[in-house]
PDB file of C-alpha atoms in Angstrom:
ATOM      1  CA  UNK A   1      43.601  79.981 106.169  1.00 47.00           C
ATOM      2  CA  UNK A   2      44.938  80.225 102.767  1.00 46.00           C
ATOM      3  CA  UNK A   3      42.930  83.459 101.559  1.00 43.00           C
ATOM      4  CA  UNK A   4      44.191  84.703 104.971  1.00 42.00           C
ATOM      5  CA  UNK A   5      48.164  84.452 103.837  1.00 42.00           C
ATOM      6  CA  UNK A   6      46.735  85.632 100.493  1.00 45.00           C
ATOM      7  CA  UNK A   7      45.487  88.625 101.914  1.00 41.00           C
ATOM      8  CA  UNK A   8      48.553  89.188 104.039  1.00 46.00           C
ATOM      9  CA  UNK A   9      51.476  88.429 101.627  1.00 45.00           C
ATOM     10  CA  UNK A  10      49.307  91.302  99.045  1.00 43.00           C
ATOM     11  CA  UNK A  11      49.386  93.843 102.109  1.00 43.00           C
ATOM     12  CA  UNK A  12      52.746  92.870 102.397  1.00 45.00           C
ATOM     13  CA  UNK A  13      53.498  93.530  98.792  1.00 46.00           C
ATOM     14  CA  UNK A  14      51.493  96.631  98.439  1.00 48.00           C
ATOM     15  CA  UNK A  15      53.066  98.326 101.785  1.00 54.00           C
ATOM     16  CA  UNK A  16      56.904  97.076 100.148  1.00 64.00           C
ATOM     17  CA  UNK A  17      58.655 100.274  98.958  1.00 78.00           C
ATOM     18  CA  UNK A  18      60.442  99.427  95.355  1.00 90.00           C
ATOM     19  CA  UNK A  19      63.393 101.352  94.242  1.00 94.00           C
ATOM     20  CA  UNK A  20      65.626 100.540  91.472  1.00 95.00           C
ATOM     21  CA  UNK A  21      69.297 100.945  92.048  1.00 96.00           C
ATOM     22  CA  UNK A  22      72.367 100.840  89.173  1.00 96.00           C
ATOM     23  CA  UNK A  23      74.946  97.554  90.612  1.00 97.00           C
ATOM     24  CA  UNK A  24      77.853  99.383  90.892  1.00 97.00           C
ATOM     25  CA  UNK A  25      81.726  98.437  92.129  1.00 97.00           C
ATOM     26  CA  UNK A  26      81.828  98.876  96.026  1.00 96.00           C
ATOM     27  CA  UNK A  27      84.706 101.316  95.227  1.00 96.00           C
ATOM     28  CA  UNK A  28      86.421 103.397  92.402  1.00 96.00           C
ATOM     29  CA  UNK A  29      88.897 105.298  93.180  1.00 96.00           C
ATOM     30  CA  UNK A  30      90.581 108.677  91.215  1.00 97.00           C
ATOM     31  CA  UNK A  31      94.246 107.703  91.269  1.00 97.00           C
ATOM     32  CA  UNK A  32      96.230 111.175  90.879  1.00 97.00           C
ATOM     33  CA  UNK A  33      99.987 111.299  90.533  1.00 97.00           C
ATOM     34  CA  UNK A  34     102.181 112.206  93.644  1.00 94.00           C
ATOM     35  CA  UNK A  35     105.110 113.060  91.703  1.00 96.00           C
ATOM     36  CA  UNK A  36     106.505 114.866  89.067  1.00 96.00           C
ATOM     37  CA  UNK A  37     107.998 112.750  85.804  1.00 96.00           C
ATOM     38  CA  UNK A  38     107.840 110.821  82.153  1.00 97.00           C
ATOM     39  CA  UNK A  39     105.572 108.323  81.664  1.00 98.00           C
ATOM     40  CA  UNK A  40     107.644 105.232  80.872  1.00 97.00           C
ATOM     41  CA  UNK A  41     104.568 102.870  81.612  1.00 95.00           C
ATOM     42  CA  UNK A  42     101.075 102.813  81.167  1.00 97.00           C
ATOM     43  CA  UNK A  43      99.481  99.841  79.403  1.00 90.00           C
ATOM     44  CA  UNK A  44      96.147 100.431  78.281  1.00 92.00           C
ATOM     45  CA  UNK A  45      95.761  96.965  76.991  1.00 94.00           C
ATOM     46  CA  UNK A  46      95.036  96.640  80.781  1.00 96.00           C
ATOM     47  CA  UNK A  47      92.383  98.306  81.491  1.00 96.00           C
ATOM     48  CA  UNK A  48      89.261  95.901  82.391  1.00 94.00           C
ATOM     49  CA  UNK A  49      91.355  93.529  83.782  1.00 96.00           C
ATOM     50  CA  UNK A  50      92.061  92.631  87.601  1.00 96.00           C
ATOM     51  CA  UNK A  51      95.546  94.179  88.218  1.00 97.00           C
ATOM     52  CA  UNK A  52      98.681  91.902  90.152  1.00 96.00           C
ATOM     53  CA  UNK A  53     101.707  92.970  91.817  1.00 95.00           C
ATOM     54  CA  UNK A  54     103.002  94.187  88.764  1.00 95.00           C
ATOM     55  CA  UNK A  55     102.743  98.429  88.135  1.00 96.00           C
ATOM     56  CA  UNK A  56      99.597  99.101  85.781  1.00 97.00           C
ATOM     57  CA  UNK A  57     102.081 102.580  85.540  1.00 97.00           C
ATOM     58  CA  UNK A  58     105.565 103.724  85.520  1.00 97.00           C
ATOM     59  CA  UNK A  59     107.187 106.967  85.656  1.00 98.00           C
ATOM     60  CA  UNK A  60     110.785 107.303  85.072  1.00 97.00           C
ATOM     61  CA  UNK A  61     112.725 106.742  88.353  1.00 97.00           C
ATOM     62  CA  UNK A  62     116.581 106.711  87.085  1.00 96.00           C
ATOM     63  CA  UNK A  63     117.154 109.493  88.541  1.00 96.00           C
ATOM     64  CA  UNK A  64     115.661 108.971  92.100  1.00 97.00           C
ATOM     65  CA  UNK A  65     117.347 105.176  92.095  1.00 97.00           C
ATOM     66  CA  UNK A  66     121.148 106.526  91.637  1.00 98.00           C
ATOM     67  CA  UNK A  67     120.442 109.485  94.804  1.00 97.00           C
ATOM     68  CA  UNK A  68     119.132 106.848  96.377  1.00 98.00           C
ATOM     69  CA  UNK A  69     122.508 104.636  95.859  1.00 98.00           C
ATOM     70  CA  UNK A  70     124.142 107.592  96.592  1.00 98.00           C
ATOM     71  CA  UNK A  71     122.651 108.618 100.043  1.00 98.00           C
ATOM     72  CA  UNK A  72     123.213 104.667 100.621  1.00 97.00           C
ATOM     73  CA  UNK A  73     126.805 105.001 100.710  1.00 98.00           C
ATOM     74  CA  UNK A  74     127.182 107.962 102.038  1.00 97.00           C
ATOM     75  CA  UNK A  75     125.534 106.666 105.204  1.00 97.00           C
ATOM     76  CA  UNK A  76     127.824 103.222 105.311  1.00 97.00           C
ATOM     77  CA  UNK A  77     130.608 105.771 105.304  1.00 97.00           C
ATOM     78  CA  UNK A  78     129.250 108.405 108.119  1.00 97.00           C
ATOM     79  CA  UNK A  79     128.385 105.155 109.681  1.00 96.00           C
ATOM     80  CA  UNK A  80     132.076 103.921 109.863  1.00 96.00           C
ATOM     81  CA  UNK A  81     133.596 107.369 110.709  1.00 95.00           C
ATOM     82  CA  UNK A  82     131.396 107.794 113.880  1.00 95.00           C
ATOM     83  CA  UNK A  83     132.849 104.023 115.121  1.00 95.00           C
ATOM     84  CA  UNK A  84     136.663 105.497 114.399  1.00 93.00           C
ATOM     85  CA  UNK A  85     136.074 108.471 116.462  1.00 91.00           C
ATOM     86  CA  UNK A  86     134.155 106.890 118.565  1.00 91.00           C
ATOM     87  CA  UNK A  87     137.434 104.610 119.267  1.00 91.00           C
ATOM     88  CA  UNK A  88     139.575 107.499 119.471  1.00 89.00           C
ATOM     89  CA  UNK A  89     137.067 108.810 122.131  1.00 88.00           C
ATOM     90  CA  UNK A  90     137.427 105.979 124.194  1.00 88.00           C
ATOM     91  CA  UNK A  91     141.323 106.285 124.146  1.00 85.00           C
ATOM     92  CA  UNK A  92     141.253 110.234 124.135  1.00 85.00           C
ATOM     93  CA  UNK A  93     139.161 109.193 127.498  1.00 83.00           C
ATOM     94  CA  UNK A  94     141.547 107.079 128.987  1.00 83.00           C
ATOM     95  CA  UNK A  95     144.719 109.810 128.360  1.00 83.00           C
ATOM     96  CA  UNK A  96     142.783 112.561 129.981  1.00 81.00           C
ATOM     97  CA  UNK A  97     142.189 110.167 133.238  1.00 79.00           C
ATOM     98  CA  UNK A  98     146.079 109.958 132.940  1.00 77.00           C
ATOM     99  CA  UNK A  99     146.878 113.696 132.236  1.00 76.00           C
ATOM    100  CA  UNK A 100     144.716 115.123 134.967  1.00 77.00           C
ATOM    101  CA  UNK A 101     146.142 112.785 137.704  1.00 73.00           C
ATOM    102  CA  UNK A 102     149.458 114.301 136.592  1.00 74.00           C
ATOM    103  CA  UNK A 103     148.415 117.684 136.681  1.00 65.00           C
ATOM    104  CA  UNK A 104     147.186 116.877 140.337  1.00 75.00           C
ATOM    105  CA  UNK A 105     150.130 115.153 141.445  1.00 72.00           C
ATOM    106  CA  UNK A 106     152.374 118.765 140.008  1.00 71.00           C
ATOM    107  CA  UNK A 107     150.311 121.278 141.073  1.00 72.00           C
ATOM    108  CA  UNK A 108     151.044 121.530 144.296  1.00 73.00           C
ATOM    109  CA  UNK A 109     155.067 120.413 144.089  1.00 71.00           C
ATOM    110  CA  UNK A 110     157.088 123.335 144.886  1.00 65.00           C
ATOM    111  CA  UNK A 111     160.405 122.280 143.398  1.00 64.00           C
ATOM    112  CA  UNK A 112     158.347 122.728 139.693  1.00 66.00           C
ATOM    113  CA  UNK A 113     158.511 126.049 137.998  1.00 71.00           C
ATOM    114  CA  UNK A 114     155.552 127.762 136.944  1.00 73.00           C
ATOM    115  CA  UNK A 115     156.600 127.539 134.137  1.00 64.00           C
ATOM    116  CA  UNK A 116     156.221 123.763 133.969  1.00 66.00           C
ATOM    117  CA  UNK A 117     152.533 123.835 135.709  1.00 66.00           C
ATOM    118  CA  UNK A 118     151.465 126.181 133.322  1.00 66.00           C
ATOM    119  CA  UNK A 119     152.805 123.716 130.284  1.00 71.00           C
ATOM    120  CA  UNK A 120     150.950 121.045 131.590  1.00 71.00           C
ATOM    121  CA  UNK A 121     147.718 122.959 132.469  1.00 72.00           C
ATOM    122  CA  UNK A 122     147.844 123.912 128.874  1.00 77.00           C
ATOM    123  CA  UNK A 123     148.596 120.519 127.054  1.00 75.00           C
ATOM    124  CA  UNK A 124     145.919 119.144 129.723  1.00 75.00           C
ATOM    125  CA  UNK A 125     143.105 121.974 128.498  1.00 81.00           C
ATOM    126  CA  UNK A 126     144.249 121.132 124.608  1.00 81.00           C
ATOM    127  CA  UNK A 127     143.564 117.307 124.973  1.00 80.00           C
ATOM    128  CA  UNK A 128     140.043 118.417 127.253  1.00 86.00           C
ATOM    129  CA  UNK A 129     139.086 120.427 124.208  1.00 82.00           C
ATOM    130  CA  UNK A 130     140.235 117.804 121.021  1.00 88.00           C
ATOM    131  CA  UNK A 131     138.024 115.385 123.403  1.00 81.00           C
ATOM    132  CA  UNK A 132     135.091 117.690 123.472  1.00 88.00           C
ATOM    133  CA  UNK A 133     135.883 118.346 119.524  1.00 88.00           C
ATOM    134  CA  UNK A 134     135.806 115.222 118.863  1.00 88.00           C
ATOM    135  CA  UNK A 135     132.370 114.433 120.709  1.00 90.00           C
ATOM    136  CA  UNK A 136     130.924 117.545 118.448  1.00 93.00           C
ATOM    137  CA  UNK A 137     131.942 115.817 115.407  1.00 94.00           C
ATOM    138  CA  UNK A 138     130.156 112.825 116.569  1.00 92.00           C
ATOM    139  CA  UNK A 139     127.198 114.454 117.236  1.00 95.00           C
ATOM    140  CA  UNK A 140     127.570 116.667 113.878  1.00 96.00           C
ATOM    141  CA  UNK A 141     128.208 113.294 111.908  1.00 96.00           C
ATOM    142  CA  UNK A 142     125.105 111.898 113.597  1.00 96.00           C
ATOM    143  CA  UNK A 143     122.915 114.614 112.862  1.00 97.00           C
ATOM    144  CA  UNK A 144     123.997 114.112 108.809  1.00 97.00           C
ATOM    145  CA  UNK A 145     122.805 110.713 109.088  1.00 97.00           C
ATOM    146  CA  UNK A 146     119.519 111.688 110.361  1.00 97.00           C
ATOM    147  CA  UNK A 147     118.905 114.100 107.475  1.00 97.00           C
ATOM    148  CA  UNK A 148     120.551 111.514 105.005  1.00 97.00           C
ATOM    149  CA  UNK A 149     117.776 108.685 106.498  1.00 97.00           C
ATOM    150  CA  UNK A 150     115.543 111.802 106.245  1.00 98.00           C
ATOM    151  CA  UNK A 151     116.328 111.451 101.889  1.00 98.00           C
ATOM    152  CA  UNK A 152     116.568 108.207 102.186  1.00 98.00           C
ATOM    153  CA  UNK A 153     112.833 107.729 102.998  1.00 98.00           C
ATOM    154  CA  UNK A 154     111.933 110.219 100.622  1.00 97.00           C
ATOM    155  CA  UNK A 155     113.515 108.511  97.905  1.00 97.00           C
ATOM    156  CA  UNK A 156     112.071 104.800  98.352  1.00 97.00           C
ATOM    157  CA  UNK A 157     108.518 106.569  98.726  1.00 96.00           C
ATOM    158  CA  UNK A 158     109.140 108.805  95.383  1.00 97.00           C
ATOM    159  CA  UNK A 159     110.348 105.474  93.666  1.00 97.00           C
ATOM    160  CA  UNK A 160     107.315 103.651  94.793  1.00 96.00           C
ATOM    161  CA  UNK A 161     104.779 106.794  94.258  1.00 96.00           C
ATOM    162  CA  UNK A 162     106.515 106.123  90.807  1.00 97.00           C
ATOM    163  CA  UNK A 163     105.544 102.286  90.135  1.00 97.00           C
ATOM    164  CA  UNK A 164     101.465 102.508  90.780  1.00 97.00           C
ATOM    165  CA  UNK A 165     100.694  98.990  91.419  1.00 96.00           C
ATOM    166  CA  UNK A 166      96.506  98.038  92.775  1.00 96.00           C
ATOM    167  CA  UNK A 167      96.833  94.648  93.462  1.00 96.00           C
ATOM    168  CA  UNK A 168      93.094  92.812  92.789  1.00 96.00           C
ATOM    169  CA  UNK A 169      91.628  95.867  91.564  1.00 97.00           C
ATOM    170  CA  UNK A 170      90.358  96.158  87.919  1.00 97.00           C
ATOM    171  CA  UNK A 171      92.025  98.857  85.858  1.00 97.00           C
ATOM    172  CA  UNK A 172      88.639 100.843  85.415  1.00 96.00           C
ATOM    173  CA  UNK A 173      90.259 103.574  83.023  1.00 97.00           C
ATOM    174  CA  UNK A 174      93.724 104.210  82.170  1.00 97.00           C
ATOM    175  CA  UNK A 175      93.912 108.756  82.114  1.00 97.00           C
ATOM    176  CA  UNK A 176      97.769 108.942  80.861  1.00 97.00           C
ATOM    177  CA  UNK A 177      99.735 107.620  77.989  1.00 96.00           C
ATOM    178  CA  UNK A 178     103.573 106.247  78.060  1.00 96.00           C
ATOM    179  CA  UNK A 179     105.609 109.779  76.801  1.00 96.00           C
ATOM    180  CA  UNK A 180     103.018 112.066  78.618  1.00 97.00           C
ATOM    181  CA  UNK A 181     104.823 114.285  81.048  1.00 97.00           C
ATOM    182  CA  UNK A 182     102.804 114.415  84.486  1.00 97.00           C
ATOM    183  CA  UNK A 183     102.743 116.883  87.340  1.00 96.00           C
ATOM    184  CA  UNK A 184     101.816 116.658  91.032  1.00 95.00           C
ATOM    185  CA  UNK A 185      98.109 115.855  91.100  1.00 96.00           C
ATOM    186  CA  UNK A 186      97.473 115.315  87.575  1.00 97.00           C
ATOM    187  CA  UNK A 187      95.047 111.977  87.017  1.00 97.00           C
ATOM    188  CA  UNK A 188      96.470 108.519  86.200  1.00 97.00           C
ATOM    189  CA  UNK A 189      93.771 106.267  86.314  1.00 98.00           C
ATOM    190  CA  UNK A 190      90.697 105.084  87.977  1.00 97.00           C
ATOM    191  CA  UNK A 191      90.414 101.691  89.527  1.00 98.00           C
ATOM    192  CA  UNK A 192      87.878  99.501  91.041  1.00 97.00           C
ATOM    193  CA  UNK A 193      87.389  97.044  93.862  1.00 97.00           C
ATOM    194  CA  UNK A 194      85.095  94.615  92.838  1.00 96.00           C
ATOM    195  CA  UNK A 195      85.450  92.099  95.482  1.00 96.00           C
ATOM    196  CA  UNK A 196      81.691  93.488  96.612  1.00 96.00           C
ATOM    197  CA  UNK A 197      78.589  94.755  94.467  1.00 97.00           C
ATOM    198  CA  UNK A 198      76.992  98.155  96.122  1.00 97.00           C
ATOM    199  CA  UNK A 199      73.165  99.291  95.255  1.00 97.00           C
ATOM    200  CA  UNK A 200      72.329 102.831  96.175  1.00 96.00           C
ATOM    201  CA  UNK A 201      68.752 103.986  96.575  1.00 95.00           C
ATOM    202  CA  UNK A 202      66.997 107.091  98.192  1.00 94.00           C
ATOM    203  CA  UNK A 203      64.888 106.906 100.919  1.00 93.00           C
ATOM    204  CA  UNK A 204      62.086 109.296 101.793  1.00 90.00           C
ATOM    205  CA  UNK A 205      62.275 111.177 104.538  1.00 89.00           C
ATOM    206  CA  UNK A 206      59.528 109.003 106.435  1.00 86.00           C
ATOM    207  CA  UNK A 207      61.166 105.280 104.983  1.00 88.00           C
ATOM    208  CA  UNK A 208      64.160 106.469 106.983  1.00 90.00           C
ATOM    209  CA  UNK A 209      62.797 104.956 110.597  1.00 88.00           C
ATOM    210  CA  UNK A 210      63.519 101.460 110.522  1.00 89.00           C
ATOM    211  CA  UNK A 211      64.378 101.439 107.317  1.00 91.00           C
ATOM    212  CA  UNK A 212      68.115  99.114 108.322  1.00 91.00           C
ATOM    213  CA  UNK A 213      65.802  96.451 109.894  1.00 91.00           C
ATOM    214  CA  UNK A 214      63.224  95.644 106.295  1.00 92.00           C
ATOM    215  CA  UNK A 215      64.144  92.620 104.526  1.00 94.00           C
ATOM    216  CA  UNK A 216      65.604  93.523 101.169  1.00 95.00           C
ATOM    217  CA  UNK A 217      64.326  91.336  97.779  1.00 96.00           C
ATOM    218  CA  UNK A 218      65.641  92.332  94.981  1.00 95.00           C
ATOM    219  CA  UNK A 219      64.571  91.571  91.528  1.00 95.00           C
ATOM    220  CA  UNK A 220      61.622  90.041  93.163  1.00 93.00           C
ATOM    221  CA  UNK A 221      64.015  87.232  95.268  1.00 94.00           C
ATOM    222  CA  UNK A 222      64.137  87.494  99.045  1.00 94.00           C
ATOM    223  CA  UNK A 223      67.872  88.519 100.044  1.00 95.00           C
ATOM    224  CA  UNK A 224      69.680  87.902 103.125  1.00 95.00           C
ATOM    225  CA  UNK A 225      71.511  91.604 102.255  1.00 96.00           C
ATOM    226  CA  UNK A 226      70.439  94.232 104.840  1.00 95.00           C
ATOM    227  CA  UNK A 227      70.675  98.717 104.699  1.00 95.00           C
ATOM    228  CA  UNK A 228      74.647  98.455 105.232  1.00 94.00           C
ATOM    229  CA  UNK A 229      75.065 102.099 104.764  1.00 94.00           C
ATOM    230  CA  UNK A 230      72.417 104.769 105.475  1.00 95.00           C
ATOM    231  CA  UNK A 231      72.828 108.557 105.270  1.00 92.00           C
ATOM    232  CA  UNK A 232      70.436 110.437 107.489  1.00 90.00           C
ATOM    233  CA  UNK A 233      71.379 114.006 106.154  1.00 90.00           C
ATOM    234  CA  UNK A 234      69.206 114.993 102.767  1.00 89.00           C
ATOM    235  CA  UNK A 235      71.098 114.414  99.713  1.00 81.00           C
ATOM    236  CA  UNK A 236      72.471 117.480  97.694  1.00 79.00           C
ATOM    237  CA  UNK A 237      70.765 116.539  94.335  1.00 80.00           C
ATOM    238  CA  UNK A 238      67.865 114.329  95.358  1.00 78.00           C
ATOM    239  CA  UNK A 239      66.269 116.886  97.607  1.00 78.00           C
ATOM    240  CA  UNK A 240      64.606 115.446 100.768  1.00 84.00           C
ATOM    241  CA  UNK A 241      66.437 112.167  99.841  1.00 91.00           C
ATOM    242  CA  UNK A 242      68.363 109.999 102.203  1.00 93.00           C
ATOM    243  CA  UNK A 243      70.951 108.175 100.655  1.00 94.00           C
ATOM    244  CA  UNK A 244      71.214 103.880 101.795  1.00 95.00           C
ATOM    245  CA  UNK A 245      73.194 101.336 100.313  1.00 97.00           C
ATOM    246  CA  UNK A 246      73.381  97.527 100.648  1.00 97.00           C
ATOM    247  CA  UNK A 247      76.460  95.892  99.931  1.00 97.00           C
ATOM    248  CA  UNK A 248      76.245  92.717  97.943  1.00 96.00           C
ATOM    249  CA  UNK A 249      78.312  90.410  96.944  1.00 96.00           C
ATOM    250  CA  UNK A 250      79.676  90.658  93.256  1.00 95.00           C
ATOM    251  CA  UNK A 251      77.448  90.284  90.157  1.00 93.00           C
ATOM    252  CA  UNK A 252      78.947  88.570  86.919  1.00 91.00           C
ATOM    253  CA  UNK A 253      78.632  91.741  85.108  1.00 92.00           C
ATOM    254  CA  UNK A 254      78.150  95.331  86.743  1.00 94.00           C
ATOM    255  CA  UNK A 255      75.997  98.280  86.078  1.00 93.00           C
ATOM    256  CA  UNK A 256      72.613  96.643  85.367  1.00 94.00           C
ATOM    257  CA  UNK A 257      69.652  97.974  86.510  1.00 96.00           C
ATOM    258  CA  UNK A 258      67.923  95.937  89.470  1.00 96.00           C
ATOM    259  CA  UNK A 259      65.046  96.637  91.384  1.00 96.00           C
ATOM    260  CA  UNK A 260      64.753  96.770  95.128  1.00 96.00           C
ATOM    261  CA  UNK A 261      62.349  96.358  97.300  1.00 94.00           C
ATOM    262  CA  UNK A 262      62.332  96.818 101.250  1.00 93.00           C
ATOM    263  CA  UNK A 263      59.556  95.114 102.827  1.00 91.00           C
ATOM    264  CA  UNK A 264      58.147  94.138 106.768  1.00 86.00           C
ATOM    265  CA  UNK A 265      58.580  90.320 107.346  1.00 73.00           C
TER     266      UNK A 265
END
């Protein structure tokens, strides 16, 4: 019995297919600049370290803060008009009610000149068109507030595109320094999420079948980790490579070599 689990945990071990993977962040991103600006901000005394709520960099807002301020009060005022006319709308409303049950009432009165009918035709069109004037401004007034909201939400995002903050990610490398003038799309920084570990290997083409279902050891210690990720297109550089990855959880220290092995148990 024992040379018979012997025998079976060596075929086990000689079918296993070993790889050796590099323990790498799950993620690192390439943080390019949305905006346009000085560098008032960038602390490279940071870099390695797990970033807060606090911006890792800063690029001179000033300017963007006082428009926004600005387009603030512009729209408390717009805001204000549109209730006054809208108040002079509802009374304008009222006096036309009044003015065309006059103009009813005299219109067919023969003792009253033309003369007169005609006057208050006239004053009755004039107060039909200041009400429909007045309506247009409303709607004009309305339409400026739109745009201003419009600027408004341009502003707050250019202020926070501004202040790069990556809560619990490690500053991986810091790409600017505080003076540096930056342009859309030029590179800030590169940071790294290492709430998770991730090993990449390459699979030949016939490992590929099944290949999510093998029990992964690695370093020689059975894992409870499993093919998370698996890539069934060839990779560009490894030719007839299949790209898998297991995601781990993290490591005390990153980018050591480890060595993988996918067995049948």
């Amino acid at each position: 019995m024992k040379l018979f689990f012997t025998l079976s945990l060596l075929f086990a071990l000689l079918d296993a297919k070993v790889y050796y993977a590099k323990v790498e962040p799950y993620e690192i991103r390439d943080i390019s600049s949305n905006v346009s600006g000085l560098v008032v901000h960038a602390d490279e005394s940071l870099v390695g370290t797990k970033l807060t709520e606090k911006p890792y960099i800063g690029i001179d807002f000033e300017l963007d803060r006082k428009e926004l301020a600005t387009v603030r009060e512009k729209l408390m005022y717009l805001k204000s008009v549109i209730e006054i006319n809208e108040a002079v709308l509802v009374n304008m409303d009222e006096s036309l009610v009044k003015k065309r049950e006059n103009y009813k009432k005299i219109e067919p009165l023969k003792f009253k000149s033309a003369v007169d009918k005609d006057r208050e035709f006239y004053d009755l069109i004039t107060s039909e068109n200041l009400y429909l004037s007045t309506r247009k401004e409303i709607q004009n007034l309305k339409i400026q507030i739109t745009d201003l909201k419009y600027r408004e939400a341009q502003l707050q995002r250019s202020i926070e595109d501004k202040n790069l903050v990556a809560k619990n990610f490690v500053l991986y490398e810091m790409l600017v320094q505080t003076g540096q003038v930056v342009g859309m799309a030029t590179p800030l920084a590169k940071v790294a999420d290492t709430s998770k570990a991730k090993l990449t290997i390459y699979l030949d083409e016939a490992d590929v079948v099944g290949a999510q279902k093998k029990v992964v050891y690695i370093d020689g210690e059975k894992s409870s980790y499993k093919i998370s990720r698996l890539l069934r297109i060839a990779d560009g550089k490894n030719i007839s490579k299949y790209m898998a990855q297991i995601i781990t959880n993290p490591p005390e220290l990153f980018s050591k070599l480890v060595k993988v092995e996918l067995r049948d148990e």
